[in-house]
PDB file of N, CA, C and O in Angstrom:
ATOM      1  N   MET A   1      12.473   0.128  16.609  1.00  0.00           N
ATOM      2  CA  MET A   1      11.150  -0.341  16.271  1.00  0.00           C
ATOM      3  C   MET A   1      10.502   0.687  15.354  1.00  0.00           C
ATOM      4  O   MET A   1      10.702   1.884  15.503  1.00  0.00           O
ATOM      5  N   SER A   2       9.745   0.226  14.392  1.00  0.00           N
ATOM      6  CA  SER A   2       8.999   1.141  13.535  1.00  0.00           C
ATOM      7  C   SER A   2       7.607   0.583  13.316  1.00  0.00           C
ATOM      8  O   SER A   2       7.404  -0.636  13.327  1.00  0.00           O
ATOM      9  N   GLU A   3       6.686   1.452  13.140  1.00  0.00           N
ATOM     10  CA  GLU A   3       5.289   1.095  12.889  1.00  0.00           C
ATOM     11  C   GLU A   3       4.772   2.000  11.787  1.00  0.00           C
ATOM     12  O   GLU A   3       5.170   3.164  11.698  1.00  0.00           O
ATOM     13  N   ILE A   4       3.895   1.479  10.965  1.00  0.00           N
ATOM     14  CA  ILE A   4       3.225   2.294   9.960  1.00  0.00           C
ATOM     15  C   ILE A   4       1.732   2.173  10.216  1.00  0.00           C
ATOM     16  O   ILE A   4       1.199   1.061  10.328  1.00  0.00           O
ATOM     17  N   TYR A   5       1.081   3.296  10.322  1.00  0.00           N
ATOM     18  CA  TYR A   5      -0.363   3.337  10.509  1.00  0.00           C
ATOM     19  C   TYR A   5      -0.965   3.998   9.286  1.00  0.00           C
ATOM     20  O   TYR A   5      -0.467   5.019   8.824  1.00  0.00           O
ATOM     21  N   ARG A   6      -2.024   3.435   8.764  1.00  0.00           N
ATOM     22  CA  ARG A   6      -2.735   4.057   7.646  1.00  0.00           C
ATOM     23  C   ARG A   6      -4.168   4.295   8.117  1.00  0.00           C
ATOM     24  O   ARG A   6      -4.892   3.355   8.430  1.00  0.00           O
ATOM     25  N   LEU A   7      -4.551   5.557   8.192  1.00  0.00           N
ATOM     26  CA  LEU A   7      -5.881   5.897   8.658  1.00  0.00           C
ATOM     27  C   LEU A   7      -6.302   7.231   8.094  1.00  0.00           C
ATOM     28  O   LEU A   7      -5.497   7.974   7.549  1.00  0.00           O
ATOM     29  N   LYS A   8      -7.580   7.516   8.219  1.00  0.00           N
ATOM     30  CA  LYS A   8      -8.102   8.805   7.772  1.00  0.00           C
ATOM     31  C   LYS A   8      -7.784   9.850   8.826  1.00  0.00           C
ATOM     32  O   LYS A   8      -7.786   9.566  10.026  1.00  0.00           O
ATOM     33  N   ALA A   9      -7.539  11.074   8.387  1.00  0.00           N
ATOM     34  CA  ALA A   9      -7.240  12.158   9.318  1.00  0.00           C
ATOM     35  C   ALA A   9      -8.356  12.305  10.344  1.00  0.00           C
ATOM     36  O   ALA A   9      -8.097  12.600  11.508  1.00  0.00           O
ATOM     37  N   SER A  10      -9.575  12.038   9.937  1.00  0.00           N
ATOM     38  CA  SER A  10     -10.709  12.165  10.865  1.00  0.00           C
ATOM     39  C   SER A  10     -10.675  11.113  11.974  1.00  0.00           C
ATOM     40  O   SER A  10     -11.368  11.248  12.981  1.00  0.00           O
ATOM     41  N   GLU A  11      -9.857  10.064  11.795  1.00  0.00           N
ATOM     42  CA  GLU A  11      -9.753   9.010  12.808  1.00  0.00           C
ATOM     43  C   GLU A  11      -8.706   9.320  13.877  1.00  0.00           C
ATOM     44  O   GLU A  11      -8.587   8.589  14.847  1.00  0.00           O
ATOM     45  N   LEU A  12      -7.940  10.389  13.688  1.00  0.00           N
ATOM     46  CA  LEU A  12      -6.954  10.777  14.691  1.00  0.00           C
ATOM     47  C   LEU A  12      -7.688  11.293  15.921  1.00  0.00           C
ATOM     48  O   LEU A  12      -8.536  12.169  15.831  1.00  0.00           O
ATOM     49  N   ASP A  13      -7.356  10.717  17.057  1.00  0.00           N
ATOM     50  CA  ASP A  13      -7.984  11.153  18.302  1.00  0.00           C
ATOM     51  C   ASP A  13      -7.047  10.874  19.469  1.00  0.00           C
ATOM     52  O   ASP A  13      -5.925  10.387  19.288  1.00  0.00           O
ATOM     53  N   ALA A  14      -7.489  11.177  20.652  1.00  0.00           N
ATOM     54  CA  ALA A  14      -6.678  10.992  21.856  1.00  0.00           C
ATOM     55  C   ALA A  14      -6.316   9.526  22.060  1.00  0.00           C
ATOM     56  O   ALA A  14      -5.207   9.219  22.510  1.00  0.00           O
ATOM     57  N   ASN A  15      -7.205   8.614  21.715  1.00  0.00           N
ATOM     58  CA  ASN A  15      -6.913   7.175  21.867  1.00  0.00           C
ATOM     59  C   ASN A  15      -5.737   6.754  20.993  1.00  0.00           C
ATOM     60  O   ASN A  15      -4.905   5.951  21.400  1.00  0.00           O
ATOM     61  N   PHE A  16      -5.676   7.288  19.784  1.00  0.00           N
ATOM     62  CA  PHE A  16      -4.569   6.987  18.885  1.00  0.00           C
ATOM     63  C   PHE A  16      -3.262   7.480  19.488  1.00  0.00           C
ATOM     64  O   PHE A  16      -2.258   6.765  19.505  1.00  0.00           O
ATOM     65  N   LEU A  17      -3.260   8.702  19.981  1.00  0.00           N
ATOM     66  CA  LEU A  17      -2.053   9.243  20.602  1.00  0.00           C
ATOM     67  C   LEU A  17      -1.632   8.433  21.824  1.00  0.00           C
ATOM     68  O   LEU A  17      -0.443   8.183  22.030  1.00  0.00           O
ATOM     69  N   GLU A  18      -2.581   7.997  22.617  1.00  0.00           N
ATOM     70  CA  GLU A  18      -2.262   7.173  23.786  1.00  0.00           C
ATOM     71  C   GLU A  18      -1.639   5.841  23.361  1.00  0.00           C
ATOM     72  O   GLU A  18      -0.722   5.330  24.007  1.00  0.00           O
ATOM     73  N   LYS A  19      -2.130   5.278  22.270  1.00  0.00           N
ATOM     74  CA  LYS A  19      -1.561   4.027  21.753  1.00  0.00           C
ATOM     75  C   LYS A  19      -0.101   4.237  21.348  1.00  0.00           C
ATOM     76  O   LYS A  19       0.767   3.424  21.666  1.00  0.00           O
ATOM     77  N   ILE A  20       0.178   5.340  20.655  1.00  0.00           N
ATOM     78  CA  ILE A  20       1.554   5.661  20.259  1.00  0.00           C
ATOM     79  C   ILE A  20       2.432   5.809  21.501  1.00  0.00           C
ATOM     80  O   ILE A  20       3.530   5.261  21.579  1.00  0.00           O
ATOM     81  N   LYS A  21       1.936   6.552  22.478  1.00  0.00           N
ATOM     82  CA  LYS A  21       2.700   6.763  23.709  1.00  0.00           C
ATOM     83  C   LYS A  21       2.976   5.452  24.423  1.00  0.00           C
ATOM     84  O   LYS A  21       4.087   5.224  24.911  1.00  0.00           O
ATOM     85  N   SER A  22       1.988   4.564  24.468  1.00  0.00           N
ATOM     86  CA  SER A  22       2.198   3.294  25.170  1.00  0.00           C
ATOM     87  C   SER A  22       3.189   2.401  24.434  1.00  0.00           C
ATOM     88  O   SER A  22       3.931   1.641  25.038  1.00  0.00           O
ATOM     89  N   GLN A  23       3.224   2.486  23.101  1.00  0.00           N
ATOM     90  CA  GLN A  23       4.148   1.664  22.329  1.00  0.00           C
ATOM     91  C   GLN A  23       5.589   2.153  22.434  1.00  0.00           C
ATOM     92  O   GLN A  23       6.511   1.359  22.453  1.00  0.00           O
ATOM     93  N   PHE A  24       5.777   3.453  22.457  1.00  0.00           N
ATOM     94  CA  PHE A  24       7.126   4.000  22.387  1.00  0.00           C
ATOM     95  C   PHE A  24       7.636   4.592  23.694  1.00  0.00           C
ATOM     96  O   PHE A  24       8.805   4.953  23.782  1.00  0.00           O
ATOM     97  N   GLY A  25       6.775   4.684  24.682  1.00  0.00           N
ATOM     98  CA  GLY A  25       7.212   5.183  25.981  1.00  0.00           C
ATOM     99  C   GLY A  25       7.823   6.560  25.875  1.00  0.00           C
ATOM    100  O   GLY A  25       7.278   7.455  25.232  1.00  0.00           O
ATOM    101  N   ASP A  26       9.005   6.714  26.463  1.00  0.00           N
ATOM    102  CA  ASP A  26       9.669   8.013  26.502  1.00  0.00           C
ATOM    103  C   ASP A  26      10.715   8.170  25.389  1.00  0.00           C
ATOM    104  O   ASP A  26      11.484   9.116  25.395  1.00  0.00           O
ATOM    105  N   ARG A  27      10.742   7.211  24.455  1.00  0.00           N
ATOM    106  CA  ARG A  27      11.719   7.298  23.364  1.00  0.00           C
ATOM    107  C   ARG A  27      11.352   8.405  22.388  1.00  0.00           C
ATOM    108  O   ARG A  27      10.180   8.742  22.225  1.00  0.00           O
ATOM    109  N   GLU A  28      12.347   8.955  21.741  1.00  0.00           N
ATOM    110  CA  GLU A  28      12.108   9.974  20.722  1.00  0.00           C
ATOM    111  C   GLU A  28      11.574   9.292  19.474  1.00  0.00           C
ATOM    112  O   GLU A  28      12.080   8.251  19.041  1.00  0.00           O
ATOM    113  N   ILE A  29      10.528   9.873  18.883  1.00  0.00           N
ATOM    114  CA  ILE A  29       9.943   9.316  17.664  1.00  0.00           C
ATOM    115  C   ILE A  29       9.894  10.399  16.593  1.00  0.00           C
ATOM    116  O   ILE A  29      10.008  11.584  16.872  1.00  0.00           O
ATOM    117  N   GLU A  30       9.740   9.962  15.358  1.00  0.00           N
ATOM    118  CA  GLU A  30       9.581  10.867  14.231  1.00  0.00           C
ATOM    119  C   GLU A  30       8.229  10.579  13.611  1.00  0.00           C
ATOM    120  O   GLU A  30       7.876   9.417  13.392  1.00  0.00           O
ATOM    121  N   ILE A  31       7.477  11.607  13.331  1.00  0.00           N
ATOM    122  CA  ILE A  31       6.166  11.432  12.716  1.00  0.00           C
ATOM    123  C   ILE A  31       6.221  12.035  11.317  1.00  0.00           C
ATOM    124  O   ILE A  31       6.552  13.202  11.140  1.00  0.00           O
ATOM    125  N   PHE A  32       5.916  11.214  10.323  1.00  0.00           N
ATOM    126  CA  PHE A  32       5.924  11.616   8.924  1.00  0.00           C
ATOM    127  C   PHE A  32       4.502  11.467   8.416  1.00  0.00           C
ATOM    128  O   PHE A  32       3.895  10.414   8.564  1.00  0.00           O
ATOM    129  N   VAL A  33       3.951  12.508   7.826  1.00  0.00           N
ATOM    130  CA  VAL A  33       2.573  12.474   7.354  1.00  0.00           C
ATOM    131  C   VAL A  33       2.560  12.679   5.849  1.00  0.00           C
ATOM    132  O   VAL A  33       3.197  13.591   5.327  1.00  0.00           O
ATOM    133  N   SER A  34       1.841  11.817   5.144  1.00  0.00           N
ATOM    134  CA  SER A  34       1.673  11.998   3.708  1.00  0.00           C
ATOM    135  C   SER A  34       0.287  11.527   3.323  1.00  0.00           C
ATOM    136  O   SER A  34      -0.315  10.690   3.997  1.00  0.00           O
ATOM    137  N   GLU A  35      -0.192  12.063   2.236  1.00  0.00           N
ATOM    138  CA  GLU A  35      -1.501  11.664   1.743  1.00  0.00           C
ATOM    139  C   GLU A  35      -1.338  10.342   0.999  1.00  0.00           C
ATOM    140  O   GLU A  35      -0.430  10.182   0.183  1.00  0.00           O
ATOM    141  N   PHE A  36      -2.208   9.404   1.264  1.00  0.00           N
ATOM    142  CA  PHE A  36      -2.162   8.084   0.632  1.00  0.00           C
ATOM    143  C   PHE A  36      -2.735   8.178  -0.774  1.00  0.00           C
ATOM    144  O   PHE A  36      -3.801   8.735  -0.995  1.00  0.00           O
ATOM    145  N   GLU A  37      -1.996   7.648  -1.729  1.00  0.00           N
ATOM    146  CA  GLU A  37      -2.483   7.597  -3.102  1.00  0.00           C
ATOM    147  C   GLU A  37      -2.709   6.136  -3.475  1.00  0.00           C
ATOM    148  O   GLU A  37      -1.833   5.295  -3.287  1.00  0.00           O
ATOM    149  N   ASP A  38      -3.872   5.860  -3.973  1.00  0.00           N
ATOM    150  CA  ASP A  38      -4.223   4.505  -4.385  1.00  0.00           C
ATOM    151  C   ASP A  38      -3.315   4.084  -5.544  1.00  0.00           C
ATOM    152  O   ASP A  38      -3.311   4.722  -6.599  1.00  0.00           O
ATOM    153  N   GLU A  39      -2.537   3.015  -5.351  1.00  0.00           N
ATOM    154  CA  GLU A  39      -1.580   2.585  -6.371  1.00  0.00           C
ATOM    155  C   GLU A  39      -2.272   2.200  -7.672  1.00  0.00           C
ATOM    156  O   GLU A  39      -1.765   2.476  -8.756  1.00  0.00           O
ATOM    157  N   THR A  40      -3.437   1.579  -7.570  1.00  0.00           N
ATOM    158  CA  THR A  40      -4.144   1.167  -8.783  1.00  0.00           C
ATOM    159  C   THR A  40      -4.559   2.391  -9.587  1.00  0.00           C
ATOM    160  O   THR A  40      -4.368   2.440 -10.807  1.00  0.00           O
ATOM    161  N   GLU A  41      -5.080   3.396  -8.903  1.00  0.00           N
ATOM    162  CA  GLU A  41      -5.476   4.629  -9.583  1.00  0.00           C
ATOM    163  C   GLU A  41      -4.272   5.282 -10.264  1.00  0.00           C
ATOM    164  O   GLU A  41      -4.357   5.729 -11.401  1.00  0.00           O
ATOM    165  N   TYR A  42      -3.150   5.279  -9.559  1.00  0.00           N
ATOM    166  CA  TYR A  42      -1.926   5.862 -10.116  1.00  0.00           C
ATOM    167  C   TYR A  42      -1.495   5.109 -11.373  1.00  0.00           C
ATOM    168  O   TYR A  42      -1.168   5.712 -12.394  1.00  0.00           O
ATOM    169  N   LEU A  43      -1.505   3.766 -11.316  1.00  0.00           N
ATOM    170  CA  LEU A  43      -1.054   2.967 -12.456  1.00  0.00           C
ATOM    171  C   LEU A  43      -1.995   3.079 -13.650  1.00  0.00           C
ATOM    172  O   LEU A  43      -1.569   2.953 -14.796  1.00  0.00           O
ATOM    173  N   LEU A  44      -3.268   3.318 -13.400  1.00  0.00           N
ATOM    174  CA  LEU A  44      -4.233   3.417 -14.490  1.00  0.00           C
ATOM    175  C   LEU A  44      -4.236   4.782 -15.170  1.00  0.00           C
ATOM    176  O   LEU A  44      -4.878   4.965 -16.200  1.00  0.00           O
ATOM    177  N   LYS A  45      -3.498   5.749 -14.650  1.00  0.00           N
ATOM    178  CA  LYS A  45      -3.441   7.083 -15.259  1.00  0.00           C
ATOM    179  C   LYS A  45      -2.796   7.030 -16.641  1.00  0.00           C
ATOM    180  O   LYS A  45      -3.206   7.744 -17.542  1.00  0.00           O
ATOM    181  N   SER A  46      -1.798   6.178 -16.799  1.00  0.00           N
ATOM    182  CA  SER A  46      -1.113   6.051 -18.077  1.00  0.00           C
ATOM    183  C   SER A  46      -1.872   5.047 -18.946  1.00  0.00           C
ATOM    184  O   SER A  46      -2.161   3.932 -18.508  1.00  0.00           O
ATOM    185  N   GLU A  47      -2.183   5.447 -20.175  1.00  0.00           N
ATOM    186  CA  GLU A  47      -2.913   4.540 -21.081  1.00  0.00           C
ATOM    187  C   GLU A  47      -2.124   3.257 -21.344  1.00  0.00           C
ATOM    188  O   GLU A  47      -2.698   2.180 -21.454  1.00  0.00           O
ATOM    189  N   GLU A  48      -0.794   3.379 -21.454  1.00  0.00           N
ATOM    190  CA  GLU A  48       0.036   2.191 -21.700  1.00  0.00           C
ATOM    191  C   GLU A  48      -0.033   1.237 -20.512  1.00  0.00           C
ATOM    192  O   GLU A  48      -0.223   0.031 -20.683  1.00  0.00           O
ATOM    193  N   ASN A  49       0.123   1.773 -19.299  1.00  0.00           N
ATOM    194  CA  ASN A  49       0.026   0.932 -18.109  1.00  0.00           C
ATOM    195  C   ASN A  49      -1.358   0.319 -17.984  1.00  0.00           C
ATOM    196  O   ASN A  49      -1.509  -0.861 -17.650  1.00  0.00           O
ATOM    197  N   LYS A  50      -2.371   1.129 -18.232  1.00  0.00           N
ATOM    198  CA  LYS A  50      -3.749   0.651 -18.131  1.00  0.00           C
ATOM    199  C   LYS A  50      -3.972  -0.527 -19.072  1.00  0.00           C
ATOM    200  O   LYS A  50      -4.531  -1.559 -18.677  1.00  0.00           O
ATOM    201  N   SER A  51      -3.507  -0.403 -20.299  1.00  0.00           N
ATOM    202  CA  SER A  51      -3.656  -1.467 -21.289  1.00  0.00           C
ATOM    203  C   SER A  51      -2.941  -2.740 -20.844  1.00  0.00           C
ATOM    204  O   SER A  51      -3.494  -3.839 -20.932  1.00  0.00           O
ATOM    205  N   ARG A  52      -1.724  -2.588 -20.334  1.00  0.00           N
ATOM    206  CA  ARG A  52      -0.941  -3.754 -19.892  1.00  0.00           C
ATOM    207  C   ARG A  52      -1.606  -4.441 -18.700  1.00  0.00           C
ATOM    208  O   ARG A  52      -1.673  -5.668 -18.625  1.00  0.00           O
ATOM    209  N   LEU A  53      -2.090  -3.643 -17.745  1.00  0.00           N
ATOM    210  CA  LEU A  53      -2.741  -4.225 -16.569  1.00  0.00           C
ATOM    211  C   LEU A  53      -4.031  -4.943 -16.936  1.00  0.00           C
ATOM    212  O   LEU A  53      -4.294  -6.050 -16.452  1.00  0.00           O
ATOM    213  N   LEU A  54      -4.827  -4.340 -17.799  1.00  0.00           N
ATOM    214  CA  LEU A  54      -6.085  -4.981 -18.196  1.00  0.00           C
ATOM    215  C   LEU A  54      -5.819  -6.262 -18.979  1.00  0.00           C
ATOM    216  O   LEU A  54      -6.532  -7.263 -18.820  1.00  0.00           O
ATOM    217  N   ARG A  55      -4.767  -6.254 -19.811  1.00  0.00           N
ATOM    218  CA  ARG A  55      -4.386  -7.463 -20.553  1.00  0.00           C
ATOM    219  C   ARG A  55      -3.927  -8.555 -19.577  1.00  0.00           C
ATOM    220  O   ARG A  55      -4.262  -9.728 -19.725  1.00  0.00           O
ATOM    221  N   ALA A  56      -3.184  -8.168 -18.561  1.00  0.00           N
ATOM    222  CA  ALA A  56      -2.712  -9.138 -17.558  1.00  0.00           C
ATOM    223  C   ALA A  56      -3.885  -9.738 -16.797  1.00  0.00           C
ATOM    224  O   ALA A  56      -3.916 -10.948 -16.543  1.00  0.00           O
ATOM    225  N   ILE A  57      -4.853  -8.917 -16.452  1.00  0.00           N
ATOM    226  CA  ILE A  57      -6.048  -9.426 -15.755  1.00  0.00           C
ATOM    227  C   ILE A  57      -6.789 -10.404 -16.645  1.00  0.00           C
ATOM    228  O   ILE A  57      -7.233 -11.468 -16.195  1.00  0.00           O
ATOM    229  N   GLU A  58      -6.912 -10.059 -17.911  1.00  0.00           N
ATOM    230  CA  GLU A  58      -7.579 -10.950 -18.867  1.00  0.00           C
ATOM    231  C   GLU A  58      -6.829 -12.277 -18.987  1.00  0.00           C
ATOM    232  O   GLU A  58      -7.440 -13.348 -19.025  1.00  0.00           O
ATOM    233  N   ASN A  59      -5.494 -12.224 -19.024  1.00  0.00           N
ATOM    234  CA  ASN A  59      -4.700 -13.456 -19.089  1.00  0.00           C
ATOM    235  C   ASN A  59      -4.926 -14.332 -17.859  1.00  0.00           C
ATOM    236  O   ASN A  59      -5.037 -15.554 -17.976  1.00  0.00           O
ATOM    237  N   VAL A  60      -4.998 -13.732 -16.700  1.00  0.00           N
ATOM    238  CA  VAL A  60      -5.248 -14.509 -15.475  1.00  0.00           C
ATOM    239  C   VAL A  60      -6.633 -15.129 -15.536  1.00  0.00           C
ATOM    240  O   VAL A  60      -6.817 -16.309 -15.225  1.00  0.00           O
ATOM    241  N   ASP A  61      -7.631 -14.338 -15.942  1.00  0.00           N
ATOM    242  CA  ASP A  61      -9.001 -14.852 -16.044  1.00  0.00           C
ATOM    243  C   ASP A  61      -9.090 -16.031 -17.003  1.00  0.00           C
ATOM    244  O   ASP A  61      -9.825 -16.988 -16.760  1.00  0.00           O
ATOM    245  N   LYS A  62      -8.311 -15.980 -18.092  1.00  0.00           N
ATOM    246  CA  LYS A  62      -8.337 -17.044 -19.102  1.00  0.00           C
ATOM    247  C   LYS A  62      -7.292 -18.126 -18.842  1.00  0.00           C
ATOM    248  O   LYS A  62      -7.190 -19.084 -19.606  1.00  0.00           O
ATOM    249  N   ASN A  63      -6.489 -17.935 -17.779  1.00  0.00           N
ATOM    250  CA  ASN A  63      -5.444 -18.894 -17.418  1.00  0.00           C
ATOM    251  C   ASN A  63      -4.480 -19.138 -18.584  1.00  0.00           C
ATOM    252  O   ASN A  63      -4.135 -20.262 -18.913  1.00  0.00           O
ATOM    253  N   GLN A  64      -4.029 -18.045 -19.204  1.00  0.00           N
ATOM    254  CA  GLN A  64      -3.093 -18.152 -20.325  1.00  0.00           C
ATOM    255  C   GLN A  64      -1.970 -17.132 -20.161  1.00  0.00           C
ATOM    256  O   GLN A  64      -2.118 -16.141 -19.460  1.00  0.00           O
ATOM    257  N   ASN A  65      -0.845 -17.426 -20.817  1.00  0.00           N
ATOM    258  CA  ASN A  65       0.335 -16.554 -20.754  1.00  0.00           C
ATOM    259  C   ASN A  65       0.800 -16.293 -19.320  1.00  0.00           C
ATOM    260  O   ASN A  65       1.244 -15.206 -18.984  1.00  0.00           O
ATOM    261  N   LEU A  66       0.668 -17.301 -18.463  1.00  0.00           N
ATOM    262  CA  LEU A  66       1.075 -17.158 -17.074  1.00  0.00           C
ATOM    263  C   LEU A  66       2.482 -17.702 -16.874  1.00  0.00           C
ATOM    264  O   LEU A  66       2.895 -18.638 -17.551  1.00  0.00           O
ATOM    265  N   VAL A  67       3.203 -17.136 -15.962  1.00  0.00           N
ATOM    266  CA  VAL A  67       4.556 -17.587 -15.633  1.00  0.00           C
ATOM    267  C   VAL A  67       4.520 -18.074 -14.198  1.00  0.00           C
ATOM    268  O   VAL A  67       4.119 -17.344 -13.291  1.00  0.00           O
ATOM    269  N   GLU A  68       4.910 -19.325 -13.994  1.00  0.00           N
ATOM    270  CA  GLU A  68       4.944 -19.875 -12.646  1.00  0.00           C
ATOM    271  C   GLU A  68       6.353 -19.722 -12.082  1.00  0.00           C
ATOM    272  O   GLU A  68       7.336 -20.063 -12.729  1.00  0.00           O
ATOM    273  N   VAL A  69       6.431 -19.187 -10.895  1.00  0.00           N
ATOM    274  CA  VAL A  69       7.705 -18.973 -10.238  1.00  0.00           C
ATOM    275  C   VAL A  69       7.703 -19.741  -8.915  1.00  0.00           C
ATOM    276  O   VAL A  69       6.737 -19.669  -8.165  1.00  0.00           O
ATOM    277  N   THR A  70       8.774 -20.487  -8.683  1.00  0.00           N
ATOM    278  CA  THR A  70       8.895 -21.189  -7.409  1.00  0.00           C
ATOM    279  C   THR A  70       9.998 -20.541  -6.600  1.00  0.00           C
ATOM    280  O   THR A  70      10.839 -19.816  -7.130  1.00  0.00           O
ATOM    281  N   PHE A  71      10.012 -20.800  -5.313  1.00  0.00           N
ATOM    282  CA  PHE A  71      11.037 -20.247  -4.464  1.00  0.00           C
ATOM    283  C   PHE A  71      12.425 -20.766  -4.789  1.00  0.00           C
ATOM    284  O   PHE A  71      13.425 -20.135  -4.478  1.00  0.00           O
ATOM    285  N   ASP A  72      12.508 -21.907  -5.445  1.00  0.00           N
ATOM    286  CA  ASP A  72      13.793 -22.484  -5.816  1.00  0.00           C
ATOM    287  C   ASP A  72      14.442 -21.743  -6.979  1.00  0.00           C
ATOM    288  O   ASP A  72      15.638 -21.842  -7.198  1.00  0.00           O
ATOM    289  N   ASP A  73      13.633 -20.983  -7.750  1.00  0.00           N
ATOM    290  CA  ASP A  73      14.154 -20.283  -8.943  1.00  0.00           C
ATOM    291  C   ASP A  73      15.041 -19.169  -8.553  1.00  0.00           C
ATOM    292  O   ASP A  73      15.114 -18.259  -8.067  1.00  0.00           O
TER     293      ASP A  73
END
């Protein structure tokens, strides 16, 4: 079983730890901590990516240059 929790460090408390303990019991677990980076902020750092994303948003707003994909494709 695996779970991913996304929360602020300030939200870590005894209740959170108790929830983890109740979910996993006496099993060995691994805790990996990393700082969350906003994907949109990351993608907008590059001028080329920023331009492409803004153009895509504009295309959606204008309902043009859209590609429809079905599950059968």
